[in-house]
mmCIF file of C-alpha atoms in Angstrom:
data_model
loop_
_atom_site.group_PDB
_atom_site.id
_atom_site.type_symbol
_atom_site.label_atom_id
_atom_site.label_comp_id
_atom_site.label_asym_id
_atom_site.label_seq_id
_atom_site.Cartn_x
_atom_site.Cartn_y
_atom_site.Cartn_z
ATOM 1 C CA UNK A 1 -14.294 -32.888 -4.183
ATOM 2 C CA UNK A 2 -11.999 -30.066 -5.200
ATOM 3 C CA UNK A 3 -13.057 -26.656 -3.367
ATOM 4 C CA UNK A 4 -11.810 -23.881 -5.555
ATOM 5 C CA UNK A 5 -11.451 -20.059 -3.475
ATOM 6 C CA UNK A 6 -14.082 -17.833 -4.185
ATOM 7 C CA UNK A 7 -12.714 -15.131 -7.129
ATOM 8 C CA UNK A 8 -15.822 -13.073 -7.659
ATOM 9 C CA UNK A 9 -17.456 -11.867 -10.634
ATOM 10 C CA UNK A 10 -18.375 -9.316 -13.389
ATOM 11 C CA UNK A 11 -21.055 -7.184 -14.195
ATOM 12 C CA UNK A 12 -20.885 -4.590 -16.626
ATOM 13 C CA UNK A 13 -16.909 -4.845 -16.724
ATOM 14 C CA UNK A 14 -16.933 -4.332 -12.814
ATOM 15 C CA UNK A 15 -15.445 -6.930 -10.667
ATOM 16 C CA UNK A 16 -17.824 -7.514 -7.381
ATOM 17 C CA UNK A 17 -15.490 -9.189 -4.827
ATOM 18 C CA UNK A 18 -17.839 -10.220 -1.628
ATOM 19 C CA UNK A 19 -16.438 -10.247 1.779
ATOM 20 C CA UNK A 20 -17.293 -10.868 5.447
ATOM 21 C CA UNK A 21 -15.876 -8.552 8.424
ATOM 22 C CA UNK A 22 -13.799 -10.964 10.521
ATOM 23 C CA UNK A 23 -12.389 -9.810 13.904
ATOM 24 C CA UNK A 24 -8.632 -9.844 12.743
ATOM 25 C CA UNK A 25 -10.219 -6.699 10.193
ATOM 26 C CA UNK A 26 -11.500 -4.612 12.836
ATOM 27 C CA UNK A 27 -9.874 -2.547 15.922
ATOM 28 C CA UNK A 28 -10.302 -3.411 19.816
ATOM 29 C CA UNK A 29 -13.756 -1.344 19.558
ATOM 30 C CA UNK A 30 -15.278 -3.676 16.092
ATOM 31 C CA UNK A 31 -14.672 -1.430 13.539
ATOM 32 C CA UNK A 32 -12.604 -2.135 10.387
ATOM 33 C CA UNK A 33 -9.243 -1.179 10.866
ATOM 34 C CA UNK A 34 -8.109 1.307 8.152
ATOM 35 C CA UNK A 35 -5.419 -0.852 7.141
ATOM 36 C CA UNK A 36 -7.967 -3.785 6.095
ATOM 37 C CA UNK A 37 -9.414 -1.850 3.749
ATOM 38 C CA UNK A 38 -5.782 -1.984 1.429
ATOM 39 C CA UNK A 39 -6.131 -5.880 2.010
ATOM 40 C CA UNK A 40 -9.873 -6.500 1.182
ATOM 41 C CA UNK A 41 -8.826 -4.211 -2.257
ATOM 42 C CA UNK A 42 -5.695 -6.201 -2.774
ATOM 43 C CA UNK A 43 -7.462 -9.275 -2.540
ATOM 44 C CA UNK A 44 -10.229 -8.092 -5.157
ATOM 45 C CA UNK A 45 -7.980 -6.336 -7.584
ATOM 46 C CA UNK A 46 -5.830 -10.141 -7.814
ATOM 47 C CA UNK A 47 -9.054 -11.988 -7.972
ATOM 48 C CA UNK A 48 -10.456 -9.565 -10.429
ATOM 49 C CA UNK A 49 -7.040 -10.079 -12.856
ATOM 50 C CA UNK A 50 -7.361 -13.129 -12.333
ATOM 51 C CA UNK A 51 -10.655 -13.644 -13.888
ATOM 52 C CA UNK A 52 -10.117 -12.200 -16.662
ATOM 53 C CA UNK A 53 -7.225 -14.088 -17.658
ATOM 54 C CA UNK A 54 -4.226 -12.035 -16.330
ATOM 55 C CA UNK A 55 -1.425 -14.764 -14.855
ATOM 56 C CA UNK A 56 0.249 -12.584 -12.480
ATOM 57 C CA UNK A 57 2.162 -15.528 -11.603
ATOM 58 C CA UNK A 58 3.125 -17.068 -14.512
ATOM 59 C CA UNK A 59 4.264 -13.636 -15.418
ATOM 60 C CA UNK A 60 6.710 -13.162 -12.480
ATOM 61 C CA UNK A 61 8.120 -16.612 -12.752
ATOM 62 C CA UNK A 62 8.777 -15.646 -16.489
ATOM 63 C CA UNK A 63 10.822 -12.800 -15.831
ATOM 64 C CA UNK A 64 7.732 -10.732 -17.744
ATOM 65 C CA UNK A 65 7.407 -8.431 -14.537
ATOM 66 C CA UNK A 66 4.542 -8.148 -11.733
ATOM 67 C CA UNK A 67 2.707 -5.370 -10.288
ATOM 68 C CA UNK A 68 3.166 -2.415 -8.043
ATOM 69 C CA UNK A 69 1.477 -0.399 -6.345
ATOM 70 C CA UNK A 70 2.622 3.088 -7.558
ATOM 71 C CA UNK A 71 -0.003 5.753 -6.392
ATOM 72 C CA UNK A 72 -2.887 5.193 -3.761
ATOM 73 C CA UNK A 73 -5.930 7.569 -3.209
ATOM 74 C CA UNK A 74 -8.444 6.890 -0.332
ATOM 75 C CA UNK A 75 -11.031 8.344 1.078
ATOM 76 C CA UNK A 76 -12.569 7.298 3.958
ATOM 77 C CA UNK A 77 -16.657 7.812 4.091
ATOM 78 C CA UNK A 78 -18.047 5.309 6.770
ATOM 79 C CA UNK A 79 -17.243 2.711 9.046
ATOM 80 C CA UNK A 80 -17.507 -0.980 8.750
ATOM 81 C CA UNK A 81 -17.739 -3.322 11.851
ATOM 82 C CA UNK A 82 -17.383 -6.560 12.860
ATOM 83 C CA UNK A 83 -19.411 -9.564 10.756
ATOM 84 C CA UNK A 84 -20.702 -6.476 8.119
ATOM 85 C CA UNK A 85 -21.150 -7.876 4.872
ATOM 86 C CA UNK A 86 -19.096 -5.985 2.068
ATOM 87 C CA UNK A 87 -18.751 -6.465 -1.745
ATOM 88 C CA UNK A 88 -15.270 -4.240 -3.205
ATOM 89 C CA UNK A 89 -15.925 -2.966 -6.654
ATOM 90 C CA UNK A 90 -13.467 -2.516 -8.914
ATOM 91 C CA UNK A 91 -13.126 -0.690 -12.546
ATOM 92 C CA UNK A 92 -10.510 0.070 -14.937
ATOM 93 C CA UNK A 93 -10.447 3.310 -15.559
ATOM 94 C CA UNK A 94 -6.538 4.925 -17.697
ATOM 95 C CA UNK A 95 -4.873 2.323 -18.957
ATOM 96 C CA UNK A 96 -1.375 3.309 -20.621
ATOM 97 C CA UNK A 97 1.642 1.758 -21.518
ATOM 98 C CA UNK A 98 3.368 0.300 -18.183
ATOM 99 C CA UNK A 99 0.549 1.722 -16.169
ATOM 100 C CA UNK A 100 -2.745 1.162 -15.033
ATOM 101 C CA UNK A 101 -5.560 2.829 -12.867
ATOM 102 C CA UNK A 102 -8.399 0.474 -11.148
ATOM 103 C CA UNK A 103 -11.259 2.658 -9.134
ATOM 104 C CA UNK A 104 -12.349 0.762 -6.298
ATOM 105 C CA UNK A 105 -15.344 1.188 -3.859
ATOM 106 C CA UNK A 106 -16.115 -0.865 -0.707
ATOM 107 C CA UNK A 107 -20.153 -0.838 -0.155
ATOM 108 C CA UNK A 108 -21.956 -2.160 2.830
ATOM 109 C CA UNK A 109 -25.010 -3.141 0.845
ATOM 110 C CA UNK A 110 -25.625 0.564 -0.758
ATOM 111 C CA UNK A 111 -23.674 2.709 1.535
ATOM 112 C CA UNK A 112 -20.061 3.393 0.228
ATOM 113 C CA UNK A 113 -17.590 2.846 3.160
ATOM 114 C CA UNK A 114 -14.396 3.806 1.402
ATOM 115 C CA UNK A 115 -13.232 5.103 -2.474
ATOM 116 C CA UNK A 116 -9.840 4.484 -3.901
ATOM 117 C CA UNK A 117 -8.118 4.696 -7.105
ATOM 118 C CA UNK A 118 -5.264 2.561 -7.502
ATOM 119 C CA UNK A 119 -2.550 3.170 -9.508
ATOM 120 C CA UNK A 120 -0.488 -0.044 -10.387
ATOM 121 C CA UNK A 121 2.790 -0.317 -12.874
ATOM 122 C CA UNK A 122 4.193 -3.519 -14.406
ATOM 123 C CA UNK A 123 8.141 -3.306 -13.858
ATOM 124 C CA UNK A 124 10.461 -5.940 -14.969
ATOM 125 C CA UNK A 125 12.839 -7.480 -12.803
ATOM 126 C CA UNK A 126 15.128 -4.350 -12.942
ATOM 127 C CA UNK A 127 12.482 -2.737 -10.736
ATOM 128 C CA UNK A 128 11.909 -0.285 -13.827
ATOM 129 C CA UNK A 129 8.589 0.116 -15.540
ATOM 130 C CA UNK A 130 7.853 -2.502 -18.300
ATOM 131 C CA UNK A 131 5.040 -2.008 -20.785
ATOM 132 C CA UNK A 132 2.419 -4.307 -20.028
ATOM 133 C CA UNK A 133 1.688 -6.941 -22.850
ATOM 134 C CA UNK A 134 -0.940 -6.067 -25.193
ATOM 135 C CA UNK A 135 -3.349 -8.927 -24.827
ATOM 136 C CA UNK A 136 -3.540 -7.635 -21.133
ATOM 137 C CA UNK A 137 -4.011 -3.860 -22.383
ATOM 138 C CA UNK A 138 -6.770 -5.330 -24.331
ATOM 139 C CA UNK A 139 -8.525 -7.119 -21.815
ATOM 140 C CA UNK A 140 -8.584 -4.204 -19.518
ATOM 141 C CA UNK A 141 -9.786 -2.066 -22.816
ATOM 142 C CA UNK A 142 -12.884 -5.008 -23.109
ATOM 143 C CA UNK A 143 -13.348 -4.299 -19.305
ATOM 144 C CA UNK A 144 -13.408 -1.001 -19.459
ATOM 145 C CA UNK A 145 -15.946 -0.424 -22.428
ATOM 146 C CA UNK A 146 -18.089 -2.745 -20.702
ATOM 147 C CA UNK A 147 -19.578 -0.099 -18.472
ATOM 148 C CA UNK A 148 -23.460 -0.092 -18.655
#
């Protein structure tokens, strides 16, 4: 039997990306430690590329270029703690040449715990920006206008 990591799923061109609260996430007191909140994102913005078809890797071992984190917006609204189950949200929202901007939410069932909007830029190998290729501009487009 072949057990295959859990990548989460869309709705209505979002990406839901569940996750648990583990100790290593949270501070000496249980609660999340601001810092996991970049990771749980991180970990649902690759998973949500992923799905939709997006070979990060394949691209860097090409020489076509990976991702960066350019620009990073948070806002803190709640605390999570220890074993709270979480689901991260994520949206395209502008999508331009090198450049794109995913809006991310982490919910503790309805509650919003934190709001980000990530800005991320292909660059090639240089370390300058690289436009992205356009069947990935496309499927961000598709995921985009998929909005309810």
């Amino acid at each position: 039997m072949h057990d295959t990591p859990y990548s989460g799923r869309f709705e209505a061109g979002a990406h839901l990306f569940a996750l648990r609260v583990y100790f290593e996430d949270t501070d000496a007191g249980g609660v999340v430690y601001h810092a996991s909140y970049l990771r749980f994102m991180e970990r649902a913005r690759s998973d949500m590329m992923r799905l939709a078809g997006i070979d990060q890797r394949g691209a860097m071992k090409s020489g076509e270029g990976n991702y960066v984190v350019v620009e990073l917006g948070l806002r803190y609204r709640a605390p999570g703690r220890l074993d709270d189950d979480l689901l991260v949200v994520s949206r395209m929202g502008n999508i331009r040449g090198a450049s794109c901007v995913v809006h991310q939410r982490v919910m503790r069932g309805s509650e919003t715990l934190v709001e980000a909007d990530v800005s991320v830029a292909l660059i090639g190998s240089d370390g300058r920006p690289k436009r992205q290729p356009r069947h990935w501009i496309e499927t961000f487009e598709r995921l985009k206008e998929a909005r309810d």
